[in-house]
Coordinates of N, CA and C and ligand atoms in Angstrom, one line a residue:
X1 N 16.3 12.5 -13.8 CA 15.1 11.8 -13.5 C 13.9 12.7 -13.3
X2 N 12.8 12.3 -13.9 CA 11.5 13.1 -13.7 C 11.1 13.2 -12.3
X3 N 10.5 14.2 -11.9 CA 10.0 14.4 -10.6 C 8.6 13.6 -10.5
X4 N 8.4 12.9 -9.3 CA 7.2 12.1 -9.2 C 6.1 13.0 -8.7
X5 N 4.9 12.9 -9.2 CA 3.7 13.6 -8.7 C 3.2 12.9 -7.4
X6 N 3.3 11.5 -7.5 CA 2.7 10.7 -6.4 C 3.7 9.6 -6.1
X7 N 4.1 9.4 -4.8 CA 4.9 8.3 -4.4 C 4.3 7.6 -3.3
X8 N 4.1 6.3 -3.4 CA 3.3 5.6 -2.4 C 4.3 4.5 -1.7
X9 N 4.3 4.5 -0.4 CA 5.2 3.7 0.4 C 4.4 2.5 0.9
X10 N 4.8 1.3 0.6 CA 4.0 0.1 0.9 C 4.8 -1.1 1.5
X11 N 4.1 -2.0 2.0 CA 4.8 -3.2 2.6 C 4.9 -4.4 1.7
X12 N 3.8 -4.7 1.1 CA 3.6 -6.0 0.3 C 3.1 -5.7 -1.1
X13 N 3.5 -6.6 -2.1 CA 2.7 -6.6 -3.3 C 1.2 -6.8 -3.0
X14 N 0.4 -6.1 -3.5 CA -1.1 -6.1 -3.4 C -1.6 -4.9 -2.6
X15 N -0.7 -4.4 -1.7 CA -1.1 -3.2 -0.9 C -1.6 -2.0 -1.7
X16 N -0.8 -1.8 -2.8 CA -1.1 -0.7 -3.7 C -2.5 -0.8 -4.3
X17 N -2.9 -2.0 -4.7 CA -4.2 -2.2 -5.3 C -5.3 -2.1 -4.3
X18 N -5.2 -2.8 -3.2 CA -6.2 -2.9 -2.2 C -6.5 -1.5 -1.5
X19 N -5.4 -0.8 -1.2 CA -5.6 0.4 -0.4 C -5.6 1.7 -1.1
X20 N -5.0 1.8 -2.3 CA -5.1 3.1 -3.0 C -5.0 2.9 -4.5
X21 N -5.5 1.8 -5.0 CA -5.4 1.6 -6.5 C -6.2 2.6 -7.3
X22 N -7.3 3.1 -6.8 CA -8.0 4.1 -7.5 C -7.3 5.5 -7.6
X23 N -6.7 5.9 -6.5 CA -5.9 7.1 -6.4 C -4.7 7.0 -7.4
X24 N -4.0 5.9 -7.4 CA -2.9 5.7 -8.3 C -3.4 5.7 -9.8
X25 N -4.5 5.0 -10.1 CA -5.0 4.9 -11.4 C -5.4 6.3 -12.0
X26 N -6.1 7.0 -11.1 CA -6.6 8.3 -11.5 C -5.5 9.2 -11.8
X27 N -4.4 9.2 -10.9 CA -3.3 10.1 -11.1 C -2.6 9.8 -12.4
X28 N -2.4 8.5 -12.7 CA -1.8 8.1 -13.9 C -2.6 8.5 -15.2
X29 N -3.9 8.4 -15.0 CA -4.7 8.8 -16.2 C -4.7 10.3 -16.4
X30 N -4.4 11.0 -15.3 CA -4.3 12.5 -15.5 C -2.9 12.9 -15.9
X31 N -2.1 11.9 -16.3 CA -0.8 12.2 -16.8 C 0.3 12.4 -15.8
X32 N 0.0 12.1 -14.5 CA 0.9 12.3 -13.4 C 2.0 11.2 -13.4
X33 N 3.1 11.5 -12.9 CA 4.2 10.4 -12.7 C 3.9 9.8 -11.4
X34 N 3.6 8.5 -11.4 CA 3.3 7.7 -10.2 C 4.4 6.7 -9.9
X35 N 4.7 6.5 -8.6 CA 5.8 5.6 -8.2 C 5.3 4.9 -7.0
X36 N 5.5 3.6 -7.0 CA 5.2 2.8 -5.7 C 6.6 2.2 -5.2
X37 N 6.8 2.3 -3.9 CA 8.0 1.6 -3.3 C 7.4 0.6 -2.4
X38 N 7.7 -0.7 -2.7 CA 7.2 -1.8 -1.9 C 8.4 -2.4 -1.2
X39 N 8.3 -2.5 0.1 CA 9.5 -2.9 0.9 C 9.8 -4.4 1.0
X40 N 8.8 -5.2 0.7 CA 9.0 -6.7 0.7 C 8.5 -7.3 -0.6
X41 N 8.9 -8.5 -0.8 CA 8.4 -9.2 -2.0 C 7.3 -10.1 -1.6
X42 N 6.8 -10.1 -0.4 CA 5.6 -10.8 0.0 C 5.9 -12.3 0.1
X43 N 7.1 -12.7 0.5 CA 7.4 -14.1 0.6 C 6.7 -14.9 1.7
X44 N 6.0 -14.2 2.6 CA 5.3 -14.9 3.7 C 3.9 -15.2 3.4
X45 N 3.4 -14.9 2.2 CA 2.0 -15.1 1.8 C 1.8 -16.6 1.5
X46 N 0.6 -16.9 1.1 CA 0.2 -18.3 0.7 C 0.7 -18.5 -0.7
X47 N 0.9 -19.8 -1.0 CA 1.2 -20.1 -2.4 C 0.0 -20.8 -3.1
X48 N -0.9 -21.2 -2.4 CA -2.1 -21.9 -2.9 C -1.7 -23.1 -3.9
X49 N -0.5 -23.6 -3.6 CA 0.0 -24.7 -4.5 C 0.4 -24.3 -5.8
X50 N 0.5 -23.0 -6.1 CA 0.8 -22.6 -7.5 C 2.3 -22.5 -7.7
X51 N 3.1 -22.5 -6.6 CA 4.6 -22.4 -6.7 C 5.1 -22.9 -5.4
X52 N 6.4 -23.0 -5.3 CA 7.0 -23.4 -4.0 C 7.2 -22.1 -3.2
X53 N 7.4 -22.3 -1.9 CA 7.6 -21.2 -1.0 C 8.8 -20.4 -1.5
X54 N 9.8 -21.1 -2.0 CA 11.0 -20.4 -2.5 C 10.8 -19.5 -3.7
X55 N 9.8 -20.0 -4.5 CA 9.5 -19.2 -5.7 C 8.6 -18.0 -5.5
X56 N 7.9 -18.1 -4.3 CA 6.8 -17.1 -4.1 C 7.3 -15.6 -4.2
X57 N 8.4 -15.2 -3.6 CA 8.8 -13.8 -3.8 C 8.8 -13.4 -5.2
X58 N 9.4 -14.2 -6.1 CA 9.5 -13.7 -7.5 C 8.1 -13.8 -8.2
X59 N 7.3 -14.8 -7.8 CA 6.0 -14.8 -8.4 C 5.2 -13.6 -8.0
X60 N 5.3 -13.3 -6.7 CA 4.5 -12.1 -6.2 C 5.0 -10.8 -6.8
X61 N 6.3 -10.8 -7.1 CA 6.9 -9.6 -7.7 C 6.3 -9.4 -9.1
X62 N 6.2 -10.6 -9.8 CA 5.6 -10.5 -11.2 C 4.1 -10.1 -11.1
X63 N 3.4 -10.6 -10.1 CA 2.0 -10.2 -9.9 C 1.9 -8.7 -9.8
X64 N 2.8 -8.2 -8.9 CA 2.8 -6.8 -8.7 C 3.1 -6.0 -10.0
X65 N 4.1 -6.5 -10.8 CA 4.4 -5.8 -12.0 C 3.2 -5.7 -13.0
X66 N 2.4 -6.8 -13.0 CA 1.2 -6.8 -13.9 C 0.2 -5.9 -13.3
X67 N 0.0 -6.0 -12.0 CA -1.0 -5.1 -11.4 C -0.6 -3.6 -11.6
X68 N 0.6 -3.3 -11.5 CA 1.1 -1.9 -11.7 C 0.8 -1.5 -13.1
X69 N 1.0 -2.4 -14.0 CA 0.7 -2.0 -15.4 C -0.8 -1.7 -15.6
X70 N -1.6 -2.6 -14.9 CA -3.1 -2.4 -15.0 C -3.5 -1.0 -14.4
X71 N -2.8 -0.6 -13.4 CA -3.1 0.7 -12.8 C -2.4 1.9 -13.4
X72 N -1.5 1.6 -14.4 CA -0.8 2.7 -15.0 C 0.3 3.3 -14.2
X73 N 0.8 2.5 -13.2 CA 1.9 3.0 -12.3 C 3.1 3.1 -13.1
X74 N 3.8 4.3 -13.1 CA 4.9 4.6 -13.9 C 6.1 3.8 -13.5
X75 N 6.4 3.6 -12.2 CA 7.5 2.9 -11.8 C 7.2 2.2 -10.5
X76 N 7.3 0.9 -10.5 CA 7.1 0.1 -9.2 C 8.4 -0.4 -8.7
X77 N 8.9 0.2 -7.7 CA 10.2 -0.2 -7.1 C 9.9 -1.3 -6.0
X78 N 10.6 -2.4 -6.0 CA 10.4 -3.4 -5.0 C 11.7 -3.8 -4.3
X79 N 11.6 -3.8 -3.0 CA 12.8 -4.2 -2.2 C 12.6 -5.6 -1.6
X80 N 13.6 -6.0 -0.9 CA 13.6 -7.4 -0.5 C 13.8 -7.6 1.0
X81 N 13.1 -6.7 1.8 CA 13.2 -6.9 3.2 C 12.2 -8.0 3.6
X82 N 12.4 -8.6 4.8 CA 11.6 -9.8 5.1 C 10.1 -9.6 5.3
X83 N 9.3 -10.2 4.5 CA 7.9 -10.2 4.8 C 7.6 -10.8 6.1
X84 N 6.8 -10.1 7.0 CA 6.5 -10.6 8.3 C 7.5 -10.1 9.3
X85 N 8.6 -9.5 8.9 CA 9.7 -9.1 9.8 C 10.2 -7.7 9.6
X86 N 9.3 -6.9 9.0 CA 9.7 -5.5 8.6 C 10.1 -4.7 9.8
X87 N 9.5 -5.0 10.9 CA 9.7 -4.1 12.1 C 11.2 -4.3 12.6
X88 N 11.8 -5.4 12.3 CA 13.2 -5.6 12.7 C 14.2 -4.9 11.7
X89 N 13.7 -4.3 10.7 CA 14.5 -3.7 9.6 C 14.1 -2.3 9.3
X90 N 13.6 -1.6 10.3 CA 13.1 -0.2 10.1 C 14.2 0.7 9.6
X91 N 15.4 0.5 10.2 CA 16.5 1.5 9.8 C 16.8 1.3 8.3
X92 N 16.9 0.1 7.8 CA 17.2 -0.2 6.4 C 16.0 0.3 5.6
X93 N 14.8 0.1 6.0 CA 13.7 0.5 5.3 C 13.6 2.1 5.2
X94 N 14.0 2.7 6.3 CA 14.0 4.2 6.2 C 15.1 4.7 5.3
X95 N 16.2 4.0 5.2 CA 17.3 4.4 4.3 C 16.8 4.3 2.8
X96 N 16.1 3.2 2.6 CA 15.6 2.9 1.2 C 14.5 4.0 0.8
X97 N 13.6 4.3 1.7 CA 12.6 5.3 1.4 C 13.2 6.7 1.3
X98 N 14.2 7.0 2.2 CA 14.9 8.3 2.1 C 15.5 8.4 0.7
X99 N 16.1 7.4 0.2 CA 16.8 7.4 -1.1 C 15.7 7.6 -2.2
X100 N 14.6 6.9 -2.1 CA 13.5 7.1 -3.1 C 13.0 8.6 -3.1
X101 N 12.9 9.2 -1.9 CA 12.4 10.5 -1.8 C 13.4 11.5 -2.5
X102 N 14.7 11.3 -2.2 CA 15.7 12.1 -2.8 C 15.7 12.0 -4.4
X103 N 15.5 10.8 -4.8 CA 15.5 10.5 -6.3 C 14.3 11.1 -7.0
X104 N 13.1 10.9 -6.4 CA 11.9 11.2 -7.0 C 11.3 12.6 -6.7
X105 N 11.7 13.2 -5.6 CA 11.3 14.5 -5.1 C 9.7 14.6 -5.3
X106 N 9.0 13.7 -4.7 CA 7.5 13.7 -5.0 C 6.8 14.9 -4.5
X107 N 5.7 15.3 -5.2 CA 4.9 16.4 -4.8 C 3.9 15.9 -3.7
X108 N 3.6 14.6 -3.8 CA 2.6 14.0 -2.9 C 3.1 12.6 -2.4
X109 N 3.0 12.3 -1.2 CA 3.4 11.0 -0.7 C 2.2 10.4 0.1
X110 N 2.0 9.1 -0.2 CA 1.0 8.3 0.5 C 1.6 7.2 1.3
X111 N 1.2 7.0 2.5 CA 1.7 5.8 3.3 C 0.6 5.2 4.2
X112 N 1.0 4.2 4.9 CA 0.1 3.5 5.8 C -0.1 4.4 7.0
X113 N -1.3 4.3 7.6 CA -1.6 5.0 8.9 C -1.0 4.2 10.1
X114 N -1.0 4.8 11.3 CA -0.4 4.1 12.4 C -0.9 2.7 12.7
X115 N -2.2 2.5 12.5 CA -2.8 1.2 12.8 C -2.6 0.2 11.6
X116 N -1.9 0.6 10.6 CA -1.6 -0.3 9.4 C -2.8 -0.7 8.7
X117 N -3.9 0.0 8.8 CA -5.2 -0.4 8.2 C -5.9 -1.6 8.8
X118 N -5.1 -2.6 9.0 CA -5.6 -3.9 9.6 C -4.8 -4.4 10.8
X119 N -3.9 -3.6 11.3 CA -3.1 -4.0 12.4 C -2.0 -4.9 12.0
X120 N -1.7 -5.1 10.8 CA -0.6 -6.0 10.3 C 0.7 -5.3 10.8
X121 N 1.6 -6.1 11.4 CA 2.9 -5.5 11.9 C 3.7 -4.9 10.8
X122 N 3.7 -5.5 9.6 CA 4.5 -4.9 8.6 C 4.0 -3.6 8.1
X123 N 2.6 -3.5 8.1 CA 2.0 -2.2 7.6 C 2.3 -1.1 8.7
X124 N 2.3 -1.5 9.9 CA 2.6 -0.5 11.0 C 4.0 -0.1 10.9
X125 N 4.9 -1.1 10.6 CA 6.3 -0.8 10.5 C 6.5 0.2 9.2
X126 N 5.8 -0.1 8.2 CA 5.9 0.7 7.0 C 5.4 2.2 7.3
X127 N 4.5 2.3 8.2 CA 4.1 3.7 8.6 C 5.2 4.4 9.3
X128 N 5.8 3.7 10.3 CA 6.9 4.3 11.0 C 8.1 4.6 10.1
X129 N 8.4 3.7 9.1 CA 9.5 4.0 8.2 C 9.2 5.2 7.3
X130 N 7.9 5.3 6.9 CA 7.6 6.5 6.1 C 7.7 7.8 6.9
X131 N 7.3 7.8 8.1 CA 7.3 9.0 8.9 C 8.8 9.3 9.2
X132 N 9.6 8.3 9.5 CA 11.1 8.6 9.8 C 11.7 9.2 8.5
X133 N 11.4 8.6 7.4 CA 12.1 9.1 6.1 C 11.6 10.5 5.8
X134 N 10.3 10.8 6.0 CA 9.8 12.1 5.7 C 10.4 13.1 6.6
X135 N 10.6 12.7 7.9 CA 11.2 13.7 8.9 C 12.6 14.1 8.5
X136 N 13.3 13.1 7.9 CA 14.7 13.4 7.5 C 14.8 14.1 6.2
X137 N 13.7 14.2 5.5 CA 13.8 14.7 4.1 C 13.5 16.2 4.1
X138 N 14.2 16.9 3.2 CA 14.1 18.4 3.3 C 13.1 18.9 2.3
X139 N 12.5 18.0 1.5 CA 11.4 18.5 0.6 C 10.1 18.6 1.4
X140 N 9.1 19.2 0.8 CA 7.8 19.4 1.6 C 6.6 18.8 0.8
X141 N 6.6 17.5 0.6 CA 5.4 17.0 -0.1 C 4.2 17.0 0.7
X142 N 3.1 17.0 0.0 CA 1.8 16.8 0.7 C 1.8 15.3 1.2
X143 N 1.4 15.1 2.4 CA 1.4 13.7 2.9 C 0.0 13.2 3.2
X144 N -0.4 12.1 2.6 CA -1.7 11.5 2.9 C -1.4 10.1 3.5
X145 N -2.2 9.8 4.6 CA -2.1 8.5 5.1 C -3.4 7.8 4.6
X146 N -3.3 6.5 4.3 CA -4.4 5.7 3.9 C -5.3 5.5 5.1
X147 N -6.6 5.5 4.9 CA -7.5 5.1 6.0 C -8.8 4.5 5.4
X148 N -9.7 4.2 6.2 CA -10.9 3.6 5.7 C -12.1 4.3 6.3
X149 N -13.1 4.5 5.4 CA -14.4 5.2 5.9 C -15.3 4.2 6.6
X150 N -15.0 2.9 6.4 CA -15.8 1.9 7.0 C -15.1 1.2 8.2
X151 N -15.9 0.9 9.3 CA -15.2 0.3 10.5 C -14.5 -1.0 10.2
X152 N -13.5 -1.2 11.1 CA -12.7 -2.4 11.0 C -13.4 -3.5 11.8
X153 N -13.7 -4.6 11.2 CA -14.6 -5.6 11.9 C -14.0 -7.0 11.9
X154 N -12.7 -7.2 11.6 CA -12.1 -8.5 11.5 C -11.8 -9.1 12.9
X155 N -11.8 -10.4 13.0 CA -11.4 -11.0 14.3 C -9.9 -10.9 14.5
X156 N -9.5 -11.1 15.8 CA -8.1 -11.0 16.2 C -7.3 -12.0 15.4
X157 N -6.0 -11.6 15.1 CA -5.1 -12.5 14.4 C -3.8 -12.5 15.2
X158 N -3.1 -13.6 15.3 CA -1.9 -13.7 16.0 C -0.8 -12.7 15.4
X159 N -0.2 -12.0 16.3 CA 0.9 -11.1 15.9 C 0.3 -9.7 15.4
X160 N -1.0 -9.6 15.2 CA -1.6 -8.4 14.7 C -2.0 -7.5 15.9
X161 N -2.2 -6.3 15.6 CA -2.7 -5.4 16.7 C -4.2 -5.8 17.0
X162 N -4.5 -5.6 18.3 CA -5.9 -6.0 18.7 C -6.9 -5.3 17.9
X163 N -8.0 -6.0 17.4 CA -8.9 -5.3 16.5 C -9.6 -4.1 17.1
X164 N -9.9 -4.1 18.4 CA -10.5 -2.9 19.0 C -9.6 -1.7 18.9
X165 N -8.3 -2.0 19.1 CA -7.4 -0.9 19.0 C -7.2 -0.4 17.5
X166 N -7.3 -1.3 16.6 CA -7.2 -0.9 15.2 C -8.4 0.0 14.9
X167 N -9.6 -0.3 15.3 CA -10.7 0.5 15.1 C -10.6 1.8 15.8
X168 N -10.1 1.8 17.1 CA -10.0 3.0 17.9 C -9.0 4.0 17.3
X169 N -8.0 3.4 16.6 CA -7.0 4.3 16.0 C -7.2 4.6 14.5
X170 N -8.4 4.2 14.0 CA -8.7 4.5 12.6 C -8.8 6.0 12.4
X171 N -8.0 6.5 11.5 CA -8.0 7.9 11.2 C -9.2 8.4 10.5
X172 N -9.7 9.6 10.9 CA -10.9 10.1 10.2 C -10.5 10.6 8.8
X173 N -11.3 10.2 7.8 CA -10.9 10.7 6.4 C -11.0 12.2 6.3
X174 N -10.0 12.8 5.7 CA -10.1 14.2 5.3 C -10.3 14.3 3.8
X175 N -10.1 13.2 3.1 CA -10.3 13.1 1.7 C -11.0 11.8 1.4
X176 N -12.2 11.9 0.9 CA -12.8 10.6 0.4 C -13.0 10.7 -1.1
X177 N -12.6 9.7 -1.8 CA -12.6 9.7 -3.2 C -13.5 8.7 -3.8
X178 N -14.4 9.1 -4.6 CA -15.2 8.1 -5.4 C -14.3 7.7 -6.6
X179 N -14.0 6.4 -6.7 CA -13.1 6.0 -7.7 C -13.8 4.9 -8.7
X180 N -15.1 5.1 -8.8 CA -15.8 4.2 -9.7 C -15.2 4.1 -11.1
X181 N -14.7 5.3 -11.5 CA -14.2 5.3 -12.9 C -12.8 4.5 -13.0
X182 N -12.3 4.1 -11.9 CA -11.1 3.3 -11.9 C -11.4 1.8 -11.5
X183 N -12.7 1.5 -11.3 CA -13.0 0.2 -10.8 C -12.5 -0.9 -11.7
X184 N -12.7 -0.8 -13.0 CA -12.3 -1.9 -14.0 C -10.8 -2.1 -13.8
X185 N -10.0 -1.0 -13.8 CA -8.5 -1.1 -13.6 C -8.2 -1.8 -12.3
X186 N -8.9 -1.4 -11.2 CA -8.6 -2.0 -9.9 C -8.9 -3.5 -9.9
X187 N -10.0 -3.8 -10.5 CA -10.4 -5.3 -10.5 C -9.4 -6.1 -11.4
X188 N -9.0 -5.5 -12.5 CA -8.0 -6.1 -13.3 C -6.7 -6.3 -12.5
X189 N -6.3 -5.3 -11.8 CA -5.0 -5.4 -11.0 C -5.2 -6.5 -10.0
X190 N -6.3 -6.5 -9.3 CA -6.5 -7.5 -8.3 C -6.5 -8.9 -8.9
X191 N -7.0 -9.0 -10.1 CA -7.1 -10.3 -10.7 C -5.7 -10.9 -11.0
X192 N -4.7 -10.0 -11.0 CA -3.3 -10.5 -11.2 C -2.7 -11.2 -10.0
X193 N -3.3 -11.0 -8.8 CA -2.8 -11.6 -7.6 C -3.4 -13.0 -7.4
X194 N -3.1 -13.9 -8.3 CA -3.7 -15.2 -8.2 C -3.2 -15.9 -6.9
X195 N -1.9 -15.8 -6.5 CA -1.5 -16.6 -5.4 C -2.2 -16.0 -4.1
X196 N -2.7 -14.8 -4.1 CA -3.3 -14.2 -3.0 C -4.8 -14.2 -3.0
X197 N -5.3 -15.1 -3.8 CA -6.8 -15.1 -4.1 C -7.6 -15.2 -2.8
X198 N -7.1 -15.9 -1.8 CA -7.9 -16.0 -0.6 C -8.0 -14.6 0.1
X199 N -6.9 -13.9 0.2 CA -7.0 -12.6 0.9 C -7.7 -11.6 0.1
X200 N -7.6 -11.7 -1.3 CA -8.4 -10.8 -2.1 C -9.9 -11.1 -2.0
X201 N -10.2 -12.4 -1.9 CA -11.6 -12.7 -1.7 C -12.2 -12.2 -0.4
X202 N -11.3 -12.3 0.6 CA -11.7 -11.8 2.0 C -12.0 -10.3 1.9
X203 N -11.1 -9.6 1.3 CA -11.2 -8.2 1.2 C -12.5 -7.8 0.4
X204 N -12.8 -8.5 -0.6 CA -14.0 -8.3 -1.4 C -15.2 -8.5 -0.6
X205 N -15.2 -9.5 0.3 CA -16.4 -9.9 1.1 C -16.6 -8.9 2.2
X206 N -15.4 -8.4 2.8 CA -15.6 -7.6 4.0 C -15.7 -6.1 3.7
X207 N -15.1 -5.7 2.6 CA -15.1 -4.2 2.3 C -15.4 -3.9 0.8
X208 N -16.6 -4.4 0.4 CA -16.9 -4.1 -1.0 C -16.9 -2.5 -1.3
X209 N -17.3 -1.8 -0.3 CA -17.3 -0.3 -0.5 C -16.0 0.3 -0.9
X210 N -14.9 -0.4 -0.4 CA -13.6 0.2 -0.6 C -13.1 0.0 -2.0
X211 N -13.9 -0.7 -2.8 CA -13.5 -0.8 -4.2 C -13.8 0.4 -5.0
X212 N -14.9 1.1 -4.7 CA -15.2 2.3 -5.5 C -15.1 3.5 -4.7
X213 N -14.6 3.4 -3.4 CA -14.4 4.6 -2.6 C -13.1 4.4 -1.8
X214 N -12.3 5.4 -1.8 CA -11.0 5.3 -1.1 C -10.9 6.5 -0.1
X215 N -10.3 6.4 1.0 CA -10.3 7.4 2.0 C -8.8 7.7 2.5
X216 N -8.5 8.9 2.7 CA -7.2 9.4 3.1 C -7.3 10.4 4.2
X217 N -6.2 10.5 5.0 CA -6.1 11.5 6.0 C -4.9 12.3 5.8
X218 N -5.1 13.6 5.5 CA -3.9 14.4 5.2 C -3.2 14.9 6.5
X219 N -1.9 14.8 6.6 CA -1.2 15.3 7.8 C -0.3 16.5 7.4
X220 N 0.0 17.3 8.3 CA 0.8 18.5 8.1 C 0.1 19.5 7.2
X221 N 0.8 20.4 6.7 CA 0.3 21.5 5.8 C 0.1 20.9 4.4
Ligands
ZN301 ZN1 0.1 -5.8 3.1

């Protein structure tokens, strides 16, 4: 198997596009081998009446496959841990990510930050899973955590981290990327998430800057 240049660890279909679609697209365009590992199939999202709740995981997986194609992602691996309940399955998640690290031997790994970007419990669990798997891995990839250069301003949501805490824990960017040249690909990828149109619309409204600019925080050497 080819070695991955970039491996991204995610919780839900759409995380790759919203949080680091430009980074992924740029890497692919530069001929790099890009891999995403998504731990859930997003079964807890809205259906907007487009399918049944039972059909949602496979619909969202298809949306992810189309978005991955738009971004030029070389391999989009999807697992089936419970959306909304990832924190109860961190051991399994860590084993899945450890396996992906061993198979792909990535030069660079990207994951969620401790605050999960928006305090989402699955995103925060995905951070802990990534850290645990990287600790147990004997390779030495460069590790970047996703972050935002713009403040977090959303209201409190049940089950999510307190918004003030999300903002207090927002990592300072050590790498800010202008990704305007990937904007069309990102928008196309986003357009594939029809069932998630409401959250995509909210993201567009709250964080337009994050479409053409992405921020990361490098940890370790
Ligand atoms: Zn998510």
